[in-house]
Amino acid sequence: MITVENLSKRYGSTTAVHDVSFTVEPGSITGFLGPNGAGKSTTLRMLTGLTPPTSGTATIAGKRYTDLPNPGRVVGVMLDAAAQHPGRTGRETLQLNASLLGVPKSRVEEMLAAVGLTGAAKRRVGQYSLGMRQRLGIAGALLGDPAVLILDEPANGMDPEGIRWMRGLLQDFAARGGTVILSSHLLGEVQATVDRLVVIGGGRIVANGSLEELLAGSGTLVRGLDPSGLHQALTVAGLQPEPLASGSFRVDATAEQVGRAAAAHGQILLELRESDGAGLEELFFQLTTPAAAAA
Ligand code: ADP
Protein backbone atom coordinates (compact mmCIF):
# COMPACT_ATOMS: atom_id res chain seq x y z
CA MET A 1 0.00 0.00 0.00
CA ILE A 2 1.22 3.45 -0.96
CA THR A 3 -0.22 6.50 0.74
CA VAL A 4 0.51 10.03 -0.43
CA GLU A 5 -0.98 12.81 1.68
CA ASN A 6 -0.98 16.51 0.86
CA LEU A 7 2.43 16.25 -0.74
CA SER A 8 3.94 19.47 -2.10
CA LYS A 9 7.32 20.40 -3.53
CA ARG A 10 8.53 23.88 -4.35
CA TYR A 11 11.76 24.72 -6.12
CA GLY A 12 12.19 28.45 -5.48
CA SER A 13 9.19 30.08 -7.13
CA THR A 14 8.22 26.89 -9.06
CA THR A 15 5.66 24.62 -7.44
CA ALA A 16 6.45 21.25 -9.01
CA VAL A 17 3.87 19.34 -6.94
CA HIS A 18 0.92 20.94 -5.15
CA ASP A 19 -1.08 19.26 -2.38
CA VAL A 20 -1.12 15.82 -4.00
CA SER A 21 -2.97 12.97 -2.25
CA PHE A 22 -3.74 9.45 -3.45
CA THR A 23 -3.43 5.83 -2.40
CA VAL A 24 -2.40 2.73 -4.31
CA GLU A 25 -3.92 -0.49 -2.97
CA PRO A 26 -2.40 -3.98 -3.01
CA GLY A 27 -3.56 -6.10 -5.93
CA SER A 28 -3.82 -3.17 -8.30
CA ILE A 29 -1.80 -1.39 -10.98
CA THR A 30 -2.14 2.37 -10.92
CA GLY A 31 -1.10 4.51 -13.85
CA PHE A 32 0.34 7.88 -12.82
CA LEU A 33 -0.35 9.95 -15.89
CA GLY A 34 0.46 13.45 -16.95
CA PRO A 35 2.25 15.39 -19.67
CA ASN A 36 5.97 16.12 -19.38
CA GLY A 37 6.65 18.53 -16.55
CA ALA A 38 3.40 17.63 -14.73
CA GLY A 39 5.19 16.58 -11.53
CA LYS A 40 5.25 12.77 -11.85
CA SER A 41 8.97 12.22 -11.29
CA THR A 42 9.09 14.72 -8.46
CA THR A 43 6.23 12.88 -6.72
CA LEU A 44 7.91 9.49 -7.23
CA ARG A 45 11.25 10.88 -6.02
CA MET A 46 9.56 12.14 -2.84
CA LEU A 47 7.89 8.75 -2.42
CA THR A 48 11.27 7.01 -2.62
CA GLY A 49 13.18 9.34 -0.31
CA LEU A 50 15.31 10.97 -3.04
CA THR A 51 13.79 14.43 -2.69
CA PRO A 52 12.49 15.82 0.61
CA PRO A 53 8.93 17.16 0.36
CA THR A 54 8.28 20.81 1.14
CA SER A 55 5.19 19.58 3.00
CA GLY A 56 3.03 16.48 3.28
CA THR A 57 3.92 12.81 3.65
CA ALA A 58 4.38 9.74 1.50
CA THR A 59 4.51 6.25 2.99
CA ILE A 60 5.01 2.72 1.70
CA ALA A 61 3.60 -0.10 3.84
CA GLY A 62 2.94 2.53 6.53
CA LYS A 63 6.51 3.88 6.68
CA ARG A 64 8.41 6.65 4.97
CA TYR A 65 10.88 5.18 2.48
CA THR A 66 13.83 6.51 4.51
CA ASP A 67 12.50 4.71 7.63
CA LEU A 68 12.34 1.30 5.93
CA PRO A 69 15.15 -0.91 7.33
CA ASN A 70 15.96 -2.63 3.99
CA PRO A 71 13.86 -0.71 1.47
CA GLY A 72 14.75 -2.91 -1.53
CA ARG A 73 13.04 -5.85 0.18
CA VAL A 74 9.80 -3.86 0.52
CA VAL A 75 9.71 -1.72 -2.58
CA GLY A 76 11.28 -2.15 -6.01
CA VAL A 77 12.11 1.16 -7.65
CA MET A 78 13.05 2.08 -11.20
CA LEU A 79 13.28 5.82 -11.68
CA ASP A 80 15.72 6.32 -14.53
CA ALA A 81 16.54 3.27 -16.61
CA ALA A 82 18.86 5.29 -18.83
CA ALA A 83 21.09 6.16 -15.86
CA GLN A 84 22.55 2.66 -15.39
CA HIS A 85 26.35 2.41 -15.58
CA PRO A 86 27.16 1.83 -19.28
CA GLY A 87 30.45 0.00 -18.61
CA ARG A 88 28.95 -2.88 -16.61
CA THR A 89 27.27 -5.88 -18.13
CA GLY A 90 23.62 -6.56 -17.39
CA ARG A 91 24.61 -9.45 -15.12
CA GLU A 92 27.19 -7.35 -13.22
CA THR A 93 24.60 -4.60 -12.72
CA LEU A 94 22.19 -7.03 -11.07
CA GLN A 95 24.94 -8.83 -9.11
CA LEU A 96 25.97 -5.53 -7.55
CA ASN A 97 22.37 -4.76 -6.62
CA ALA A 98 21.95 -8.29 -5.24
CA SER A 99 24.91 -7.95 -2.92
CA LEU A 100 23.66 -4.56 -1.69
CA LEU A 101 20.28 -6.11 -0.97
CA GLY A 102 21.67 -9.28 0.56
CA VAL A 103 19.85 -11.60 -1.85
CA PRO A 104 21.52 -14.74 -3.29
CA LYS A 105 23.28 -14.59 -6.67
CA SER A 106 20.89 -17.24 -7.99
CA ARG A 107 18.20 -14.59 -7.87
CA VAL A 108 20.15 -12.62 -10.51
CA GLU A 109 19.87 -15.48 -13.02
CA GLU A 110 16.16 -15.89 -12.22
CA MET A 111 15.51 -12.21 -12.83
CA LEU A 112 17.58 -12.11 -16.04
CA ALA A 113 15.41 -14.96 -17.32
CA ALA A 114 12.20 -13.30 -16.09
CA VAL A 115 12.91 -10.17 -18.14
CA GLY A 116 14.28 -12.02 -21.17
CA LEU A 117 17.88 -10.80 -20.85
CA THR A 118 19.73 -14.08 -20.22
CA GLY A 119 21.14 -14.02 -23.75
CA ALA A 120 22.32 -10.40 -23.40
CA ALA A 121 23.59 -10.71 -19.80
CA LYS A 122 27.27 -10.59 -20.85
CA ARG A 123 26.87 -7.44 -22.94
CA ARG A 124 27.66 -4.04 -21.56
CA VAL A 125 24.65 -1.91 -20.65
CA GLY A 126 26.04 0.85 -22.89
CA GLN A 127 25.19 -1.38 -25.85
CA TYR A 128 21.64 -2.03 -24.67
CA SER A 129 18.67 -0.35 -26.33
CA LEU A 130 16.47 1.79 -24.07
CA GLY A 131 13.88 -1.02 -24.05
CA MET A 132 16.54 -3.47 -22.83
CA ARG A 133 17.61 -1.03 -20.12
CA GLN A 134 13.98 -0.80 -19.04
CA ARG A 135 13.88 -4.60 -18.77
CA LEU A 136 17.11 -4.55 -16.75
CA GLY A 137 15.71 -1.81 -14.52
CA ILE A 138 12.57 -3.88 -13.90
CA ALA A 139 14.74 -6.92 -13.08
CA GLY A 140 16.65 -4.74 -10.60
CA ALA A 141 13.41 -3.55 -9.02
CA LEU A 142 12.22 -7.16 -8.62
CA LEU A 143 15.49 -8.51 -7.17
CA GLY A 144 14.55 -8.11 -3.52
CA ASP A 145 11.16 -9.79 -4.06
CA PRO A 146 9.29 -6.64 -2.95
CA ALA A 147 5.53 -6.30 -2.51
CA VAL A 148 5.49 -2.79 -4.00
CA LEU A 149 6.81 -1.58 -7.36
CA ILE A 150 7.40 2.06 -8.31
CA LEU A 151 8.33 2.52 -11.97
CA ASP A 152 8.91 5.87 -13.67
CA GLU A 153 8.05 5.73 -17.41
CA PRO A 154 8.84 1.99 -17.73
CA ALA A 155 7.22 1.76 -21.18
CA ASN A 156 9.41 4.54 -22.58
CA GLY A 157 11.52 3.10 -25.42
CA MET A 158 9.75 -0.26 -25.39
CA ASP A 159 8.26 -1.67 -28.57
CA PRO A 160 4.65 -2.97 -28.53
CA GLU A 161 5.94 -6.49 -27.82
CA GLY A 162 7.92 -5.17 -24.82
CA ILE A 163 4.87 -3.33 -23.52
CA ARG A 164 2.79 -6.51 -23.85
CA TRP A 165 5.46 -8.45 -21.99
CA MET A 166 5.59 -5.86 -19.20
CA ARG A 167 1.80 -5.89 -18.92
CA GLY A 168 1.82 -9.66 -18.30
CA LEU A 169 4.60 -9.37 -15.73
CA LEU A 170 2.92 -6.54 -13.80
CA GLN A 171 -0.52 -8.14 -13.94
CA ASP A 172 0.94 -11.38 -12.47
CA PHE A 173 2.67 -9.33 -9.80
CA ALA A 174 -0.58 -7.54 -8.87
CA ALA A 175 -2.57 -10.80 -9.01
CA ARG A 176 -0.27 -12.13 -6.28
CA GLY A 177 -1.22 -9.13 -4.11
CA GLY A 178 1.50 -6.73 -5.26
CA THR A 179 1.08 -2.96 -5.36
CA VAL A 180 2.20 -1.19 -8.54
CA ILE A 181 2.43 2.45 -9.58
CA LEU A 182 3.87 3.29 -12.98
CA SER A 183 4.09 6.68 -14.57
CA SER A 184 3.60 7.61 -18.20
CA HIS A 185 3.07 10.70 -20.31
CA LEU A 186 1.12 8.63 -22.87
CA LEU A 187 -2.29 7.27 -21.95
CA GLY A 188 -2.26 4.84 -24.88
CA GLU A 189 0.94 3.27 -23.57
CA VAL A 190 -0.59 2.18 -20.26
CA GLN A 191 -4.35 2.05 -20.65
CA ALA A 192 -4.41 -1.71 -21.27
CA THR A 193 -2.10 -2.36 -18.32
CA VAL A 194 -3.51 -0.31 -15.45
CA ASP A 195 -6.75 -0.68 -13.53
CA ARG A 196 -6.65 2.70 -11.87
CA LEU A 197 -5.46 6.13 -12.96
CA VAL A 198 -4.13 9.10 -11.05
CA VAL A 199 -3.84 11.98 -13.50
CA ILE A 200 -1.60 14.95 -12.70
CA GLY A 201 -1.43 18.26 -14.56
CA GLY A 202 0.53 21.35 -13.51
CA GLY A 203 1.54 19.66 -10.24
CA ARG A 204 -2.07 19.00 -9.17
CA ILE A 205 -4.19 15.87 -9.27
CA VAL A 206 -6.90 16.40 -11.88
CA ALA A 207 -8.49 12.93 -11.88
CA ASN A 208 -8.26 9.85 -9.73
CA GLY A 209 -10.32 6.71 -10.07
CA SER A 210 -10.82 3.39 -11.75
CA LEU A 211 -10.24 3.21 -15.48
CA GLU A 212 -13.91 2.31 -15.90
CA GLU A 213 -15.01 5.36 -13.98
CA LEU A 214 -12.68 7.82 -15.66
CA LEU A 215 -13.49 6.56 -19.12
CA ALA A 216 -17.21 6.23 -18.47
CA GLY A 217 -17.95 7.83 -21.81
CA SER A 218 -20.35 10.66 -22.48
CA GLY A 219 -22.42 12.51 -19.93
CA THR A 220 -21.51 14.20 -16.69
CA LEU A 221 -19.61 12.77 -13.78
CA VAL A 222 -20.84 13.99 -10.40
CA ARG A 223 -19.83 13.27 -6.83
CA GLY A 224 -21.56 14.61 -3.73
CA LEU A 225 -21.06 14.71 0.02
CA ASP A 226 -24.18 12.57 0.48
CA PRO A 227 -24.32 9.98 -2.35
CA SER A 228 -27.80 8.68 -1.53
CA GLY A 229 -29.24 12.20 -1.18
CA LEU A 230 -27.65 13.15 -4.49
CA HIS A 231 -29.01 10.02 -6.16
CA GLN A 232 -32.50 10.94 -4.98
CA ALA A 233 -32.19 14.58 -6.09
CA LEU A 234 -31.12 13.50 -9.58
CA THR A 235 -33.83 10.84 -9.83
CA VAL A 236 -36.56 13.28 -8.76
CA ALA A 237 -35.36 15.64 -11.51
CA GLY A 238 -35.96 12.87 -14.06
CA LEU A 239 -32.26 12.18 -14.60
CA GLN A 240 -30.98 8.65 -14.38
CA PRO A 241 -27.83 8.54 -12.27
CA GLU A 242 -25.63 5.54 -12.97
CA PRO A 243 -23.60 4.67 -9.85
CA LEU A 244 -19.85 4.14 -10.33
CA ALA A 245 -17.48 2.19 -8.07
CA SER A 246 -16.20 5.25 -6.17
CA GLY A 247 -19.62 6.60 -5.11
CA SER A 248 -19.75 9.03 -8.06
CA PHE A 249 -22.54 8.97 -10.64
CA ARG A 250 -22.52 9.24 -14.39
CA VAL A 251 -25.54 11.11 -15.70
CA ASP A 252 -26.73 11.58 -19.29
CA ALA A 253 -27.24 15.33 -18.92
CA THR A 254 -25.26 18.55 -18.99
CA ALA A 255 -23.27 19.72 -15.98
CA GLU A 256 -25.77 22.59 -15.61
CA GLN A 257 -28.77 20.23 -15.47
CA VAL A 258 -27.03 18.05 -12.89
CA GLY A 259 -25.88 21.06 -10.86
CA ARG A 260 -29.41 22.56 -10.84
CA ALA A 261 -31.02 19.26 -9.80
CA ALA A 262 -28.54 18.94 -6.95
CA ALA A 263 -28.96 22.57 -5.87
CA ALA A 264 -32.76 22.20 -5.81
CA HIS A 265 -32.34 19.66 -3.03
CA GLY A 266 -29.48 21.41 -1.23
CA GLN A 267 -26.97 18.76 -2.21
CA ILE A 268 -23.30 19.65 -1.75
CA LEU A 269 -21.22 18.70 -4.76
CA LEU A 270 -17.56 17.71 -4.49
CA GLU A 271 -17.06 17.12 -8.21
CA LEU A 272 -18.98 17.98 -11.39
CA ARG A 273 -17.43 17.30 -14.76
CA GLU A 274 -18.72 16.88 -18.31
CA SER A 275 -17.14 14.25 -20.49
CA ASP A 276 -17.74 14.32 -24.21
CA GLY A 277 -16.91 10.66 -24.69
CA ALA A 278 -14.60 11.53 -27.55
CA GLY A 279 -12.14 8.87 -26.52
CA LEU A 280 -9.34 8.30 -24.11
CA GLU A 281 -6.82 10.62 -25.69
CA GLU A 282 -9.32 13.47 -25.70
CA LEU A 283 -10.19 12.90 -22.05
CA PHE A 284 -6.52 12.81 -21.13
CA PHE A 285 -5.91 15.98 -23.12
CA GLN A 286 -8.82 17.78 -21.44
CA LEU A 287 -7.74 16.68 -17.99
CA THR A 288 -4.20 17.86 -18.42
CA THR A 289 -4.61 21.18 -20.21
CA PRO A 290 -3.54 24.11 -18.02
CA ALA A 291 -7.15 25.36 -17.71
CA ALA A 292 -8.35 22.02 -16.35
CA ALA A 293 -5.35 21.74 -14.04
CA ALA A 294 -6.04 25.14 -12.49
CA ALA A 295 -9.75 24.40 -11.89
P1 ADP B 1 7.30 14.96 -15.00
O1 ADP B 1 8.00 13.82 -14.33
O2 ADP B 1 5.81 14.86 -14.92
O3 ADP B 1 7.77 15.20 -16.39
P2 ADP B 1 8.78 16.59 -13.11
O4 ADP B 1 8.38 16.09 -11.78
O5 ADP B 1 10.10 16.11 -13.65
O6 ADP B 1 7.64 16.29 -14.17
O7 ADP B 1 8.84 18.17 -13.09
C1 ADP B 1 7.79 18.98 -12.57
C2 ADP B 1 8.21 20.42 -12.57
O8 ADP B 1 9.21 20.64 -11.59
C3 ADP B 1 8.79 20.91 -13.88
O9 ADP B 1 8.35 22.23 -14.09
C4 ADP B 1 10.28 20.86 -13.64
O10 ADP B 1 10.95 21.80 -14.43
C5 ADP B 1 10.37 21.21 -12.15
N1 ADP B 1 11.53 20.59 -11.51
C6 ADP B 1 11.75 19.26 -11.35
N2 ADP B 1 12.90 19.03 -10.69
C7 ADP B 1 13.44 20.26 -10.43
C8 ADP B 1 14.65 20.71 -9.75
N3 ADP B 1 15.52 19.86 -9.22
N4 ADP B 1 14.83 22.04 -9.67
C9 ADP B 1 13.93 22.93 -10.18
N5 ADP B 1 12.80 22.56 -10.82
C10 ADP B 1 12.54 21.26 -10.95
Coordinates of C-alpha atoms and ligand atoms in Angstrom, one line a residue:
M1 CA 0.0 0.0 0.0
I2 CA 1.2 3.5 -1.0
T3 CA -0.2 6.5 0.7
V4 CA 0.5 10.0 -0.4
E5 CA -1.0 12.8 1.7
N6 CA -1.0 16.5 0.9
L7 CA 2.4 16.2 -0.7
S8 CA 3.9 19.5 -2.1
K9 CA 7.3 20.4 -3.5
R10 CA 8.5 23.9 -4.3
Y11 CA 11.8 24.7 -6.1
G12 CA 12.2 28.4 -5.5
S13 CA 9.2 30.1 -7.1
T14 CA 8.2 26.9 -9.1
T15 CA 5.7 24.6 -7.4
A16 CA 6.5 21.2 -9.0
V17 CA 3.9 19.3 -6.9
H18 CA 0.9 20.9 -5.2
D19 CA -1.1 19.3 -2.4
V20 CA -1.1 15.8 -4.0
S21 CA -3.0 13.0 -2.2
F22 CA -3.7 9.5 -3.5
T23 CA -3.4 5.8 -2.4
V24 CA -2.4 2.7 -4.3
E25 CA -3.9 -0.5 -3.0
P26 CA -2.4 -4.0 -3.0
G27 CA -3.6 -6.1 -5.9
S28 CA -3.8 -3.2 -8.3
I29 CA -1.8 -1.4 -11.0
T30 CA -2.1 2.4 -10.9
G31 CA -1.1 4.5 -13.9
F32 CA 0.3 7.9 -12.8
L33 CA -0.4 10.0 -15.9
G34 CA 0.5 13.4 -16.9
P35 CA 2.2 15.4 -19.7
N36 CA 6.0 16.1 -19.4
G37 CA 6.7 18.5 -16.5
A38 CA 3.4 17.6 -14.7
G39 CA 5.2 16.6 -11.5
K40 CA 5.3 12.8 -11.9
S41 CA 9.0 12.2 -11.3
T42 CA 9.1 14.7 -8.5
T43 CA 6.2 12.9 -6.7
L44 CA 7.9 9.5 -7.2
R45 CA 11.2 10.9 -6.0
M46 CA 9.6 12.1 -2.8
L47 CA 7.9 8.7 -2.4
T48 CA 11.3 7.0 -2.6
G49 CA 13.2 9.3 -0.3
L50 CA 15.3 11.0 -3.0
T51 CA 13.8 14.4 -2.7
P52 CA 12.5 15.8 0.6
P53 CA 8.9 17.2 0.4
T54 CA 8.3 20.8 1.1
S55 CA 5.2 19.6 3.0
G56 CA 3.0 16.5 3.3
T57 CA 3.9 12.8 3.7
A58 CA 4.4 9.7 1.5
T59 CA 4.5 6.2 3.0
I60 CA 5.0 2.7 1.7
A61 CA 3.6 -0.1 3.8
G62 CA 2.9 2.5 6.5
K63 CA 6.5 3.9 6.7
R64 CA 8.4 6.7 5.0
Y65 CA 10.9 5.2 2.5
T66 CA 13.8 6.5 4.5
D67 CA 12.5 4.7 7.6
L68 CA 12.3 1.3 5.9
P69 CA 15.1 -0.9 7.3
N70 CA 16.0 -2.6 4.0
P71 CA 13.9 -0.7 1.5
G72 CA 14.8 -2.9 -1.5
R73 CA 13.0 -5.8 0.2
V74 CA 9.8 -3.9 0.5
V75 CA 9.7 -1.7 -2.6
G76 CA 11.3 -2.1 -6.0
V77 CA 12.1 1.2 -7.6
M78 CA 13.0 2.1 -11.2
L79 CA 13.3 5.8 -11.7
D80 CA 15.7 6.3 -14.5
A81 CA 16.5 3.3 -16.6
A82 CA 18.9 5.3 -18.8
A83 CA 21.1 6.2 -15.9
Q84 CA 22.6 2.7 -15.4
H85 CA 26.4 2.4 -15.6
P86 CA 27.2 1.8 -19.3
G87 CA 30.5 0.0 -18.6
R88 CA 29.0 -2.9 -16.6
T89 CA 27.3 -5.9 -18.1
G90 CA 23.6 -6.6 -17.4
R91 CA 24.6 -9.4 -15.1
E92 CA 27.2 -7.4 -13.2
T93 CA 24.6 -4.6 -12.7
L94 CA 22.2 -7.0 -11.1
Q95 CA 24.9 -8.8 -9.1
L96 CA 26.0 -5.5 -7.6
N97 CA 22.4 -4.8 -6.6
A98 CA 22.0 -8.3 -5.2
S99 CA 24.9 -7.9 -2.9
L100 CA 23.7 -4.6 -1.7
L101 CA 20.3 -6.1 -1.0
G102 CA 21.7 -9.3 0.6
V103 CA 19.9 -11.6 -1.9
P104 CA 21.5 -14.7 -3.3
K105 CA 23.3 -14.6 -6.7
S106 CA 20.9 -17.2 -8.0
R107 CA 18.2 -14.6 -7.9
V108 CA 20.1 -12.6 -10.5
E109 CA 19.9 -15.5 -13.0
E110 CA 16.2 -15.9 -12.2
M111 CA 15.5 -12.2 -12.8
L112 CA 17.6 -12.1 -16.0
A113 CA 15.4 -15.0 -17.3
A114 CA 12.2 -13.3 -16.1
V115 CA 12.9 -10.2 -18.1
G116 CA 14.3 -12.0 -21.2
L117 CA 17.9 -10.8 -20.9
T118 CA 19.7 -14.1 -20.2
G119 CA 21.1 -14.0 -23.8
A120 CA 22.3 -10.4 -23.4
A121 CA 23.6 -10.7 -19.8
K122 CA 27.3 -10.6 -20.8
R123 CA 26.9 -7.4 -22.9
R124 CA 27.7 -4.0 -21.6
V125 CA 24.7 -1.9 -20.7
G126 CA 26.0 0.9 -22.9
Q127 CA 25.2 -1.4 -25.8
Y128 CA 21.6 -2.0 -24.7
S129 CA 18.7 -0.4 -26.3
L130 CA 16.5 1.8 -24.1
G131 CA 13.9 -1.0 -24.1
M132 CA 16.5 -3.5 -22.8
R133 CA 17.6 -1.0 -20.1
Q134 CA 14.0 -0.8 -19.0
R135 CA 13.9 -4.6 -18.8
L136 CA 17.1 -4.6 -16.8
G137 CA 15.7 -1.8 -14.5
I138 CA 12.6 -3.9 -13.9
A139 CA 14.7 -6.9 -13.1
G140 CA 16.7 -4.7 -10.6
A141 CA 13.4 -3.6 -9.0
L142 CA 12.2 -7.2 -8.6
L143 CA 15.5 -8.5 -7.2
G144 CA 14.6 -8.1 -3.5
D145 CA 11.2 -9.8 -4.1
P146 CA 9.3 -6.6 -2.9
A147 CA 5.5 -6.3 -2.5
V148 CA 5.5 -2.8 -4.0
L149 CA 6.8 -1.6 -7.4
I150 CA 7.4 2.1 -8.3
L151 CA 8.3 2.5 -12.0
D152 CA 8.9 5.9 -13.7
E153 CA 8.1 5.7 -17.4
P154 CA 8.8 2.0 -17.7
A155 CA 7.2 1.8 -21.2
N156 CA 9.4 4.5 -22.6
G157 CA 11.5 3.1 -25.4
M158 CA 9.7 -0.3 -25.4
D159 CA 8.3 -1.7 -28.6
P160 CA 4.6 -3.0 -28.5
E161 CA 5.9 -6.5 -27.8
G162 CA 7.9 -5.2 -24.8
I163 CA 4.9 -3.3 -23.5
R164 CA 2.8 -6.5 -23.8
W165 CA 5.5 -8.4 -22.0
M166 CA 5.6 -5.9 -19.2
R167 CA 1.8 -5.9 -18.9
G168 CA 1.8 -9.7 -18.3
L169 CA 4.6 -9.4 -15.7
L170 CA 2.9 -6.5 -13.8
Q171 CA -0.5 -8.1 -13.9
D172 CA 0.9 -11.4 -12.5
F173 CA 2.7 -9.3 -9.8
A174 CA -0.6 -7.5 -8.9
A175 CA -2.6 -10.8 -9.0
R176 CA -0.3 -12.1 -6.3
G177 CA -1.2 -9.1 -4.1
G178 CA 1.5 -6.7 -5.3
T179 CA 1.1 -3.0 -5.4
V180 CA 2.2 -1.2 -8.5
I181 CA 2.4 2.4 -9.6
L182 CA 3.9 3.3 -13.0
S183 CA 4.1 6.7 -14.6
S184 CA 3.6 7.6 -18.2
H185 CA 3.1 10.7 -20.3
L186 CA 1.1 8.6 -22.9
L187 CA -2.3 7.3 -22.0
G188 CA -2.3 4.8 -24.9
E189 CA 0.9 3.3 -23.6
V190 CA -0.6 2.2 -20.3
Q191 CA -4.3 2.1 -20.7
A192 CA -4.4 -1.7 -21.3
T193 CA -2.1 -2.4 -18.3
V194 CA -3.5 -0.3 -15.5
D195 CA -6.7 -0.7 -13.5
R196 CA -6.7 2.7 -11.9
L197 CA -5.5 6.1 -13.0
V198 CA -4.1 9.1 -11.0
V199 CA -3.8 12.0 -13.5
I200 CA -1.6 14.9 -12.7
G201 CA -1.4 18.3 -14.6
G202 CA 0.5 21.4 -13.5
G203 CA 1.5 19.7 -10.2
R204 CA -2.1 19.0 -9.2
I205 CA -4.2 15.9 -9.3
V206 CA -6.9 16.4 -11.9
A207 CA -8.5 12.9 -11.9
N208 CA -8.3 9.9 -9.7
G209 CA -10.3 6.7 -10.1
S210 CA -10.8 3.4 -11.8
L211 CA -10.2 3.2 -15.5
E212 CA -13.9 2.3 -15.9
E213 CA -15.0 5.4 -14.0
L214 CA -12.7 7.8 -15.7
L215 CA -13.5 6.6 -19.1
A216 CA -17.2 6.2 -18.5
G217 CA -18.0 7.8 -21.8
S218 CA -20.3 10.7 -22.5
G219 CA -22.4 12.5 -19.9
T220 CA -21.5 14.2 -16.7
L221 CA -19.6 12.8 -13.8
V222 CA -20.8 14.0 -10.4
R223 CA -19.8 13.3 -6.8
G224 CA -21.6 14.6 -3.7
L225 CA -21.1 14.7 0.0
D226 CA -24.2 12.6 0.5
P227 CA -24.3 10.0 -2.3
S228 CA -27.8 8.7 -1.5
G229 CA -29.2 12.2 -1.2
L230 CA -27.6 13.2 -4.5
H231 CA -29.0 10.0 -6.2
Q232 CA -32.5 10.9 -5.0
A233 CA -32.2 14.6 -6.1
L234 CA -31.1 13.5 -9.6
T235 CA -33.8 10.8 -9.8
V236 CA -36.6 13.3 -8.8
A237 CA -35.4 15.6 -11.5
G238 CA -36.0 12.9 -14.1
L239 CA -32.3 12.2 -14.6
Q240 CA -31.0 8.6 -14.4
P241 CA -27.8 8.5 -12.3
E242 CA -25.6 5.5 -13.0
P243 CA -23.6 4.7 -9.9
L244 CA -19.9 4.1 -10.3
A245 CA -17.5 2.2 -8.1
S246 CA -16.2 5.3 -6.2
G247 CA -19.6 6.6 -5.1
S248 CA -19.7 9.0 -8.1
F249 CA -22.5 9.0 -10.6
R250 CA -22.5 9.2 -14.4
V251 CA -25.5 11.1 -15.7
D252 CA -26.7 11.6 -19.3
A253 CA -27.2 15.3 -18.9
T254 CA -25.3 18.5 -19.0
A255 CA -23.3 19.7 -16.0
E256 CA -25.8 22.6 -15.6
Q257 CA -28.8 20.2 -15.5
V258 CA -27.0 18.1 -12.9
G259 CA -25.9 21.1 -10.9
R260 CA -29.4 22.6 -10.8
A261 CA -31.0 19.3 -9.8
A262 CA -28.5 18.9 -6.9
A263 CA -29.0 22.6 -5.9
A264 CA -32.8 22.2 -5.8
H265 CA -32.3 19.7 -3.0
G266 CA -29.5 21.4 -1.2
Q267 CA -27.0 18.8 -2.2
I268 CA -23.3 19.7 -1.7
L269 CA -21.2 18.7 -4.8
L270 CA -17.6 17.7 -4.5
E271 CA -17.1 17.1 -8.2
L272 CA -19.0 18.0 -11.4
R273 CA -17.4 17.3 -14.8
E274 CA -18.7 16.9 -18.3
S275 CA -17.1 14.2 -20.5
D276 CA -17.7 14.3 -24.2
G277 CA -16.9 10.7 -24.7
A278 CA -14.6 11.5 -27.5
G279 CA -12.1 8.9 -26.5
L280 CA -9.3 8.3 -24.1
E281 CA -6.8 10.6 -25.7
E282 CA -9.3 13.5 -25.7
L283 CA -10.2 12.9 -22.1
F284 CA -6.5 12.8 -21.1
F285 CA -5.9 16.0 -23.1
Q286 CA -8.8 17.8 -21.4
L287 CA -7.7 16.7 -18.0
T288 CA -4.2 17.9 -18.4
T289 CA -4.6 21.2 -20.2
P290 CA -3.5 24.1 -18.0
A291 CA -7.1 25.4 -17.7
A292 CA -8.4 22.0 -16.4
A293 CA -5.4 21.7 -14.0
A294 CA -6.0 25.1 -12.5
A295 CA -9.7 24.4 -11.9
Ligands
ADP1 P1 7.3 15.0 -15.0 O1 8.0 13.8 -14.3 O2 5.8 14.9 -14.9 O3 7.8 15.2 -16.4 P2 8.8 16.6 -13.1 O4 8.4 16.1 -11.8 O5 10.1 16.1 -13.6 O6 7.6 16.3 -14.2 O7 8.8 18.2 -13.1 C1 7.8 19.0 -12.6 C2 8.2 20.4 -12.6 O8 9.2 20.6 -11.6 C3 8.8 20.9 -13.9 O9 8.4 22.2 -14.1 C4 10.3 20.9 -13.6 O10 10.9 21.8 -14.4 C5 10.4 21.2 -12.2 N1 11.5 20.6 -11.5 C6 11.7 19.3 -11.3 N2 12.9 19.0 -10.7 C7 13.4 20.3 -10.4 C8 14.6 20.7 -9.8 N3 15.5 19.9 -9.2 N4 14.8 22.0 -9.7 C9 13.9 22.9 -10.2 N5 12.8 22.6 -10.8 C10 12.5 21.3 -10.9

